[in-house]
Amino acid sequence: MNDAPAITTVPVKLGDRSYDILIGAGLIDRAGAAIASRAGSVRVAIVSDETVAALHLDRLTRSLSGAGIDSTPILVTAGEKSKGFATLEAVTNAILAARLERGDVVIAFGGGVIGDLAGFAAGIARRGMRFIQMPTSLLAQVDSSVGGKTGINTAHGKNLVGVFYQPQLVLADTDVLDTLTPREFRAGYAEVAKYGLIDRSDFFAWLEKNWRGIFDGGPERTEAIAVSCQSKADVVARDEKETGDRALLNLGHTFGHALETATNYDSARLVHGEGVSIGIVLAHQFSTKMNLASQDDAGRVEAHFRQVGLPVSIGDIPGELPSAEKLMDYIAQDKKVARGALTFILTRGIGQAFIAKDVPPSAVLSFLQEKHPT
Amino acid sequence: MNDAPAITTVPVKLGDRSYDILIGAGLIDRAGAAIASRAGSVRVAIVSDETVAALHLDRLTRSLSGAGIDSTPILVTAGEKSKGFATLEAVTNAILAARLERGDVVIAFGGGVIGDLAGFAAGIARRGMRFIQMPTSLLAQVDSSVGGKTGINTAHGKNLVGVFYQPQLVLADTDVLDTLTPREFRAGYAEVAKYGLIDRSDFFAWLEKNWRGIFDGGPERTEAIAVSCQSKADVVARDEKETGDRALLNLGHTFGHALETATNYDSARLVHGEGVSIGIVLAHQFSTKMNLASQDDAGRVEAHFRQVGLPVSIGDIPGELPSAEKLMDYIAQDKKVARGALTFILTRGIGQAFIAKDVPPSAVLSFLQEKHPT
Ligand SMILES: NC(=O)c1ccc[n+]([C@@H]2O[C@H](COP(=O)([O-])OP(=O)(O)OC[C@H]3O[C@@H](n4cnc5c(N)ncnc54)[C@H](O)[C@@H]3O)[C@@H](O)[C@H]2O)c1
Ligand SMILES: NC(=O)c1ccc[n+]([C@@H]2O[C@H](COP(=O)([O-])OP(=O)(O)OC[C@H]3O[C@@H](n4cnc5c(N)ncnc54)[C@H](O)[C@@H]3O)[C@@H](O)[C@H]2O)c1
Ligand SMILES: [Zn+2]
Ligand SMILES: [Zn+2]
């Protein structure tokens, strides 16, 4: 208590649905007190995956019971495959079986898969329960836990089914990231860099210099997470339901989602952040091809992602991939597509991303054929 | 066109989510024009059940194509059992497979089961599509199509999973009710009478006199539907998400839902409106037992429901039923229960329903044991 480390607070301003993101070391141990002080005497369901639960669930349960809060764990298999209808049904039923009432709390305790899945279940169980995000992956701390998008995948594509459902609190314990595999840490890093590439060229330059401190758990880590959360919170406050600007956050995601669909959400081959990494590099290269951005900027992005150990091209994905034509098909089914013309996030250079509404599908296809000859 | 019959419009006032309910004969034939004038050039998925589709789908499809609107039918089996996760998944996937975009339209064309199911699917497909209700049962026209509650059932109880999702338009064609079975028509009538019993004793008295005209398709039918929609719209405008007053609409439903769960949603034994009919009679009798309402008022309600041919007691349900204790268990799991004390809709007499927050579970149990000795 006395030597409690500093906590950074990032507010998300959404009128009567505003909430705080708390970021800091050792936050799990303070979760019980934080929840009790906000929500009073509630019961809690903790949705987590088996990997995260084995490493960190005990500490969370103890923190809650220390504050007089009973909790029921609801565990699913780790990995993207849990983001589907079958697991959604199981988790929702488990929340009902635990006899939680509308004012009780569902905690998402895990990476982005758990956040998206548990958030969706919390949004539909009893037409909406209280919901708290406790992201445990870097990707979830800097991106998926903030902003209220929840959802699952179907055979038709990523995240095509879900609800907008804001959490009432986000608790990001930075220590917990130490148990993440280097591969998953890197994947999350792609989303951190994304904020620099959208509209903060200074931040991207800072990352080029300071990325080692972020990976090693230096003070740069908390700093990078806070800047990322602030970037996302700003965008979400401007455009909660993605009728405009929020689409910028999809930089790299149209290509990335198509690659995830093409690898059948098989985490052994490709995880979300890796798809985003390749997608961001492709988006810069495509922007170059469209004479929008310089070759230099595209090269700088590719070099940085390669340096931190991220995949940067379609060829970096192990195993067989469907043809460029098939990838194009997945892109057309992605939700950022409006009636024939493709909406894409393109860029004029580092920190200068924009929403392009009239990208000719033929240009994308020929670019893909070049990047992925079969 | 020239001799188009009169249409009654009931507005639902919900700020930027406001919409109109149009009520009248032959509205199906005018649906295409009504939708085209509001939504422009959209594509449409029509969710319906096999019974309704066989009777009326052709007319709707023709009306749409007459206005230049392409539509894809998505059909499910008729009956309450379709309101579950499996069908929700199938319908949602069918919407995606039809390649509808966010601005395209999902039409619920059927009774309350279709409205609740299709509304839920429309609310989660691409995190929310345009949605239009075309209710074809009396119950759906006077109740379920208005107000934005959508959902499905689970083993834990009725409507425990869903979203609040408002339609952009409700089109109630009163002619279509002529093909409804007398049993389903009666079931819907229980919800019409409910509005009188909540807070419009004049309307209930009018129903006692005019119910035959409603059943026979006289001008009383449109009148009764319009009054019902107006009643519901008023309540919903005051309290969209049921944090207060809206709970009054659950008059009879806590008992009713328990009976539906107890009969495993088997429409052959009990349909929703029949459960509501029995539930409303029980709510009046229980209010009498609690010395809140007069025996006369409870008797008047029972007599009217019996006169129109509705079931009025637990014993009217064919087949075996679980014990009073088990029914009590279902009640405790119903969503209108807050932490130990039961919240019930009770009444001080006809047109004087109120929300009672501290009903002792023991009183309900002993009342049930009396009404349902096993
Ligand atoms: N909702 C949004 O706005 C949004 C934004 C971006 C991404 N997403 C979604 O997020 C998902 C990707 O998130 P993710 O990369 O966190 O995936 P994830 O949840 O699968 O986590 C990745 C892996 O790391 C493990 N893990 C998590 N925390 C750990 C820890 N502290 N120690 C050890 N292992 C740990 C998990 O068990 C899993 O195996 C995708 O489904 C993506 O679509 C959503
Ligand atoms: N969302 C809400 O606010 C709300 C309110 C009340 C009830 N409900 C729900 O509504 C459902 C009950 O609605 P319902 O009684 O309409 O059930 P339903 O949809 O099952 O319809 C009843 C039967 O009538 C048939 N039918 C419908 N229209 C017909 C027509 N014009 N001609 C011939 N047959 C027709 C159907 O095929 C079905 O067999 C329940 O699931 C209940 O929970 C929801
Ligand atoms: Zn992402
Ligand atoms: Zn009802």
XYZ file of N, CA and C in Angstrom, chain B residues 211-371:
483
model
N -64.739 -6.911 -27.774
C -63.736 -7.909 -28.175
C -64.152 -8.700 -29.408
N -65.456 -8.907 -29.566
C -65.882 -9.705 -30.736
C -65.505 -9.024 -32.048
N -65.619 -7.700 -32.105
C -65.238 -6.955 -33.298
C -63.757 -7.099 -33.621
N -62.969 -7.176 -32.578
C -61.521 -7.337 -32.773
C -61.228 -8.706 -33.377
N -61.870 -9.727 -32.806
C -61.636 -11.084 -33.314
C -62.165 -11.237 -34.746
N -63.287 -10.565 -35.054
C -63.919 -10.730 -36.367
C -63.319 -9.829 -37.443
N -62.374 -8.976 -37.085
C -61.759 -8.124 -38.097
C -62.550 -6.876 -38.406
N -63.369 -6.435 -37.502
C -64.086 -5.168 -37.678
C -63.136 -3.994 -37.452
N -63.676 -2.763 -37.568
C -62.832 -1.574 -37.353
C -62.242 -1.534 -35.942
N -62.864 -2.286 -35.004
C -62.319 -2.344 -33.650
C -60.911 -2.922 -33.636
N -60.604 -3.750 -34.650
C -59.282 -4.383 -34.646
C -58.169 -3.339 -34.777
N -58.255 -2.501 -35.814
C -57.223 -1.469 -36.014
C -57.155 -0.557 -34.800
N -58.324 -0.212 -34.307
C -58.407 0.653 -33.117
C -57.638 0.038 -31.932
N -57.898 -1.246 -31.676
C -57.261 -1.901 -30.524
C -55.742 -2.001 -30.720
N -55.342 -2.259 -31.949
C -53.905 -2.358 -32.219
C -53.238 -0.994 -32.032
N -53.892 0.052 -32.524
C -53.309 1.389 -32.397
C -53.206 1.817 -30.935
N -54.260 1.564 -30.147
C -54.199 1.928 -28.722
C -53.067 1.161 -28.041
N -52.933 -0.118 -28.387
C -51.888 -0.937 -27.770
C -50.496 -0.408 -28.113
N -50.282 -0.131 -29.401
C -48.975 0.390 -29.820
C -48.681 1.718 -29.143
N -49.708 2.584 -29.071
C -49.511 3.871 -28.410
C -49.137 3.679 -26.949
N -49.815 2.746 -26.286
C -49.505 2.477 -24.871
C -48.064 2.033 -24.720
N -47.667 1.120 -25.580
C -46.304 0.602 -25.454
C -45.294 1.695 -25.806
N -45.579 2.451 -26.882
C -44.650 3.513 -27.295
C -44.452 4.533 -26.174
N -45.523 4.855 -25.471
C -45.417 5.816 -24.363
C -44.459 5.305 -23.292
N -44.642 4.054 -22.924
C -43.802 3.487 -21.864
C -42.343 3.434 -22.305
N -42.123 2.982 -23.553
C -40.763 2.829 -24.050
C -40.063 4.190 -24.161
N -40.805 5.219 -24.586
C -40.207 6.555 -24.691
C -39.763 7.046 -23.315
N -40.514 6.668 -22.279
C -40.150 7.093 -20.917
C -38.947 6.328 -20.390
N -38.780 5.082 -20.801
C -37.799 4.208 -20.130
C -37.350 3.112 -21.084
N -36.517 3.496 -22.063
C -36.148 2.568 -23.123
C -35.518 1.274 -22.600
N -34.613 1.409 -21.616
C -33.825 0.238 -21.237
C -34.297 -0.436 -19.957
N -35.546 -0.177 -19.605
C -36.141 -0.813 -18.447
C -35.332 -0.636 -17.172
N -35.072 0.626 -16.823
C -34.498 0.866 -15.509
C -35.613 1.269 -14.544
N -36.821 1.444 -15.042
C -37.941 1.833 -14.172
C -39.264 1.317 -14.694
N -40.107 2.299 -15.059
C -41.475 2.063 -15.505
C -41.715 0.963 -16.529
N -40.775 0.764 -17.434
C -41.012 -0.195 -18.504
C -41.346 -1.576 -17.946
N -40.872 -1.831 -16.733
C -41.138 -3.132 -16.119
C -42.636 -3.412 -16.003
N -43.469 -2.365 -15.996
C -44.920 -2.572 -15.914
C -45.428 -3.460 -17.047
N -44.751 -3.384 -18.184
C -45.163 -4.204 -19.332
C -45.014 -5.692 -19.037
N -44.302 -5.999 -17.956
C -44.132 -7.401 -17.591
C -45.277 -7.936 -16.740
N -46.343 -7.166 -16.608
C -47.509 -7.675 -15.871
C -47.846 -9.085 -16.376
N -47.893 -10.028 -15.450
C -48.226 -11.404 -15.815
C -47.060 -12.212 -16.355
N -45.949 -11.554 -16.647
C -44.867 -12.242 -17.344
C -43.949 -13.042 -16.440
N -43.842 -12.678 -15.187
C -42.958 -13.447 -14.310
C -43.546 -14.846 -14.128
N -44.823 -14.922 -13.825
C -45.476 -16.242 -13.790
C -45.459 -16.884 -15.178
N -45.793 -16.085 -16.190
C -45.902 -16.607 -17.552
C -44.600 -17.226 -18.045
N -43.497 -16.511 -17.841
C -42.201 -17.041 -18.286
C -41.857 -18.341 -17.573
N -42.159 -18.404 -16.278
C -41.865 -19.629 -15.525
C -42.652 -20.803 -16.128
N -43.893 -20.536 -16.513
C -44.701 -21.608 -17.107
C -44.164 -21.994 -18.488
N -43.715 -21.014 -19.247
C -43.119 -21.334 -20.551
C -41.865 -22.180 -20.383
N -41.019 -21.818 -19.414
C -39.813 -22.610 -19.159
C -40.212 -24.016 -18.712
N -41.218 -24.082 -17.850
C -41.658 -25.375 -17.316
C -42.206 -26.298 -18.406
N -42.759 -25.717 -19.464
C -43.254 -26.544 -20.571
C -42.223 -26.627 -21.700
N -40.989 -26.206 -21.391
C -39.874 -26.365 -22.332
C -40.152 -25.673 -23.668
N -40.844 -24.523 -23.617
C -41.175 -23.748 -24.820
C -41.856 -24.604 -25.880
N -42.643 -25.530 -25.452
C -43.342 -26.423 -26.378
C -44.665 -25.758 -26.773
N -44.690 -25.206 -27.988
C -45.867 -24.435 -28.423
C -47.134 -25.279 -28.449
N -46.995 -26.586 -28.574
C -48.184 -27.433 -28.572
C -48.900 -27.341 -27.220
N -48.102 -27.137 -26.157
C -48.710 -27.082 -24.830
C -49.061 -25.660 -24.396
N -48.169 -24.723 -24.691
C -48.370 -23.365 -24.190
C -47.643 -22.397 -25.108
N -48.349 -21.374 -25.579
C -47.638 -20.324 -26.316
C -47.533 -19.100 -25.407
N -46.641 -18.188 -25.789
C -46.321 -17.058 -24.916
C -47.567 -16.338 -24.384
N -48.454 -15.967 -25.291
C -49.627 -15.200 -24.871
C -50.522 -15.975 -23.912
N -50.551 -17.290 -24.064
C -51.325 -18.094 -23.103
C -50.667 -18.070 -21.731
N -49.338 -18.153 -21.718
C -48.610 -18.041 -20.449
C -48.896 -16.695 -19.801
N -48.943 -15.648 -20.634
C -49.228 -14.305 -20.134
C -50.650 -14.236 -19.583
N -51.576 -14.875 -20.297
C -52.964 -14.873 -19.826
C -53.062 -15.487 -18.429
N -52.506 -16.680 -18.286
C -52.521 -17.323 -16.962
C -51.772 -16.464 -15.959
N -50.613 -15.910 -16.397
C -49.791 -15.083 -15.509
C -50.523 -13.844 -15.028
N -51.279 -13.208 -15.916
C -52.019 -12.002 -15.531
C -53.108 -12.345 -14.511
N -53.804 -13.452 -14.770
C -54.832 -13.874 -13.810
C -54.182 -14.176 -12.452
N -53.055 -14.886 -12.478
C -52.360 -15.193 -11.217
C -51.896 -13.913 -10.522
N -51.382 -12.948 -11.279
C -50.904 -11.700 -10.675
C -52.043 -10.972 -9.969
N -53.247 -11.017 -10.581
C -54.397 -10.389 -9.922
C -54.807 -11.169 -8.675
N -54.799 -12.487 -8.787
C -55.188 -13.294 -7.625
C -54.181 -13.124 -6.486
N -52.904 -13.089 -6.846
C -51.867 -12.919 -5.823
C -52.006 -11.540 -5.173
N -52.325 -10.524 -5.975
C -52.538 -9.178 -5.430
C -53.718 -9.167 -4.457
N -54.736 -9.958 -4.787
C -55.872 -10.096 -3.875
C -55.425 -10.743 -2.573
N -54.650 -11.793 -2.704
C -54.152 -12.511 -1.534
C -53.296 -11.604 -0.657
N -52.581 -10.680 -1.280
C -51.744 -9.745 -0.524
C -52.561 -8.536 -0.041
N -53.890 -8.627 -0.181
C -54.785 -7.548 0.240
C -54.555 -6.231 -0.488
N -54.154 -6.325 -1.743
C -53.915 -5.110 -2.524
C -55.093 -4.809 -3.439
N -55.647 -5.847 -4.046
C -56.735 -5.665 -5.011
C -57.986 -6.395 -4.507
N -59.131 -6.003 -5.061
C -60.379 -6.648 -4.625
C -60.568 -7.977 -5.355
N -61.279 -8.873 -4.709
C -61.654 -10.147 -5.317
C -62.466 -9.901 -6.603
N -63.287 -8.863 -6.573
C -64.116 -8.540 -7.743
C -63.287 -8.263 -8.986
N -62.249 -7.431 -8.812
C -61.419 -7.093 -9.968
C -60.710 -8.338 -10.497
N -60.170 -9.138 -9.597
C -59.493 -10.364 -10.032
C -60.478 -11.260 -10.774
N -61.702 -11.318 -10.272
C -62.724 -12.146 -10.906
C -63.105 -11.629 -12.290
N -63.174 -10.307 -12.407
C -63.537 -9.704 -13.696
C -62.503 -10.048 -14.761
N -61.227 -9.979 -14.395
C -60.152 -10.300 -15.342
C -60.249 -11.763 -15.767
N -60.381 -12.633 -14.781
C -60.462 -14.065 -15.083
C -61.665 -14.350 -15.985
N -62.796 -13.731 -15.670
C -64.014 -13.978 -16.459
C -63.843 -13.527 -17.906
N -63.215 -12.363 -18.102
C -63.049 -11.872 -19.472
C -62.109 -12.780 -20.268
N -61.005 -13.152 -19.664
C -60.052 -14.023 -20.365
C -60.697 -15.373 -20.680
N -61.477 -15.885 -19.735
C -62.149 -17.157 -19.975
C -63.162 -17.014 -21.133
N -63.859 -15.886 -21.137
C -64.873 -15.648 -22.168
C -64.297 -15.643 -23.586
N -63.098 -15.051 -23.742
C -62.513 -15.027 -25.086
C -61.842 -16.352 -25.425
N -61.781 -17.258 -24.442
C -61.254 -18.590 -24.727
C -59.806 -18.808 -24.319
N -59.278 -17.912 -23.492
C -57.888 -18.066 -23.041
C -57.792 -18.962 -21.808
N -56.690 -19.673 -21.627
C -56.477 -20.419 -20.389
C -56.278 -19.436 -19.234
N -56.785 -19.792 -18.056
C -56.720 -18.856 -16.935
C -56.121 -19.443 -15.665
N -55.758 -20.741 -15.716
C -55.145 -21.320 -14.516
C -54.068 -22.322 -14.913
N -53.172 -22.614 -13.963
C -52.072 -23.549 -14.243
C -52.641 -24.891 -14.693
N -53.783 -25.264 -14.097
C -54.418 -26.528 -14.440
C -54.913 -26.594 -15.889
N -55.038 -25.439 -16.543
C -55.482 -25.423 -17.947
C -54.377 -25.876 -18.914
N -53.149 -25.997 -18.417
C -52.047 -26.412 -19.295
C -52.033 -27.937 -19.403
N -52.099 -28.486 -20.633
C -52.099 -29.944 -20.773
C -50.749 -30.549 -20.385
N -50.794 -31.774 -19.832
C -49.553 -32.499 -19.529
C -49.025 -32.218 -18.133
N -47.962 -32.950 -17.804
C -47.327 -32.840 -16.486
C -46.585 -31.518 -16.335
N -46.581 -30.979 -15.115
C -45.796 -29.774 -14.840
C -44.891 -30.018 -13.639
N -43.751 -29.384 -13.577
C -42.910 -29.516 -12.379
C -43.612 -28.918 -11.156
N -43.073 -29.220 -9.988
C -43.661 -28.780 -8.718
C -43.654 -27.267 -8.572
N -44.450 -26.788 -7.617
C -44.473 -25.363 -7.287
C -43.071 -24.875 -6.923
N -42.315 -25.714 -6.231
C -40.951 -25.339 -5.834
C -40.081 -25.086 -7.063
N -40.223 -25.966 -8.036
C -39.435 -25.827 -9.257
C -39.857 -24.550 -10.024
N -41.162 -24.313 -10.083
C -41.644 -23.075 -10.727
C -41.029 -21.854 -10.046
N -40.957 -21.930 -8.725
C -40.372 -20.844 -7.938
C -38.913 -20.620 -8.333
N -38.230 -21.709 -8.583
C -36.843 -21.655 -9.028
C -36.714 -20.901 -10.357
N -37.626 -21.195 -11.279
C -37.601 -20.498 -12.572
C -37.858 -19.007 -12.370
N -38.756 -18.704 -11.456
C -39.060 -17.301 -11.178
C -37.823 -16.582 -10.658
N -37.090 -17.257 -9.774
C -35.902 -16.627 -9.183
C -34.827 -16.364 -10.240
N -34.823 -17.183 -11.288
C -33.824 -16.997 -12.350
C -34.291 -15.972 -13.386
N -35.560 -15.595 -13.331
C -36.077 -14.625 -14.295
C -35.395 -13.281 -14.076
N -35.289 -12.499 -15.172
C -34.450 -11.307 -15.046
C -35.028 -10.188 -14.198
N -36.284 -10.303 -13.837
C -36.880 -9.229 -13.037
C -36.645 -9.434 -11.525
N -35.614 -10.218 -11.187
C -35.341 -10.524 -9.789
C -34.085 -9.780 -9.361
N -34.164 -9.000 -8.292
C -32.965 -8.297 -7.833
C -32.567 -8.768 -6.438
N -31.403 -9.374 -6.352
C -30.748 -9.727 -5.093
C -31.702 -10.154 -3.966
N -32.159 -11.419 -4.041
C -32.934 -11.931 -2.904
C -34.403 -11.546 -2.937
N -34.706 -10.248 -2.763
C -36.102 -9.813 -2.821
C -36.618 -9.918 -4.252
N -37.874 -10.316 -4.411
C -38.453 -10.440 -5.749
C -39.108 -9.141 -6.186
N -38.849 -8.758 -7.422
C -39.581 -7.634 -7.995
C -40.704 -8.212 -8.849
N -41.917 -7.779 -8.548
C -43.098 -8.322 -9.213
C -43.975 -7.172 -9.681
N -44.739 -7.398 -10.741
C -45.746 -6.406 -11.091
C -47.043 -6.849 -10.424
N -47.494 -6.055 -9.459
C -48.754 -6.361 -8.765
C -49.762 -5.258 -9.108
N -50.947 -5.362 -8.554
C -51.972 -4.384 -8.935
C -52.891 -4.052 -7.761
N -53.417 -2.826 -7.786
C -54.406 -2.414 -6.782
C -55.818 -2.526 -7.348
N -55.889 -3.012 -8.591
C -57.192 -3.155 -9.253
C -57.016 -2.940 -10.742
N -58.107 -3.026 -11.489
C -58.001 -2.910 -12.942
C -57.455 -1.545 -13.350
N -56.378 -1.550 -14.123
C -55.758 -0.303 -14.550
C -54.861 0.328 -13.505
N -54.500 -0.452 -12.487
C -53.682 0.121 -11.407
C -52.493 -0.761 -11.054
N -51.779 -1.211 -12.079
C -50.603 -2.049 -11.833
C -49.453 -1.205 -11.290
N -48.586 -1.827 -10.515
C -47.410 -1.109 -10.007
C -46.256 -2.098 -9.807
N -45.060 -1.519 -9.670
C -43.871 -2.349 -9.494
C -43.649 -2.550 -8.003
N -43.740 -3.794 -7.548
C -43.532 -4.100 -6.132
C -42.135 -4.691 -5.981
N -41.298 -4.036 -5.165
C -39.891 -4.429 -5.145
C -39.540 -5.399 -4.031
N -40.437 -5.578 -3.055
C -40.033 -6.381 -1.912
C -40.958 -7.540 -1.649
N -41.318 -8.231 -2.713
C -42.238 -9.335 -2.528
C -41.491 -10.507 -1.886
N -41.973 -10.991 -0.735
C -41.280 -12.105 -0.071
C -41.429 -13.384 -0.899
N -40.322 -14.017 -1.247
C -40.388 -15.249 -2.022
C -41.288 -16.299 -1.358
N -41.311 -16.321 -0.032
C -42.126 -17.325 0.664
C -43.619 -17.140 0.361
N -44.054 -15.881 0.228
C -45.466 -15.617 -0.086
C -45.809 -16.128 -1.482
N -44.876 -15.916 -2.422
C -45.121 -16.387 -3.785
C -45.171 -17.909 -3.801
N -44.226 -18.524 -3.085
C -44.187 -19.984 -3.060
C -45.476 -20.557 -2.484
N -45.952 -19.991 -1.395
C -47.143 -20.600 -0.796
C -48.372 -20.355 -1.684
N -48.399 -19.218 -2.376
C -49.469 -18.968 -3.348
C -49.421 -20.014 -4.477
N -48.212 -20.282 -4.961
C -48.073 -21.261 -6.041
C -48.480 -22.668 -5.589
N -48.124 -23.002 -4.361
C -48.476 -24.327 -3.839
C -49.991 -24.505 -3.765
N -50.649 -23.388 -3.456
C -52.104 -23.376 -3.380
C -52.726 -23.543 -4.791
N -52.147 -22.818 -5.756
C -52.676 -22.834 -7.118
C -52.249 -24.073 -7.901
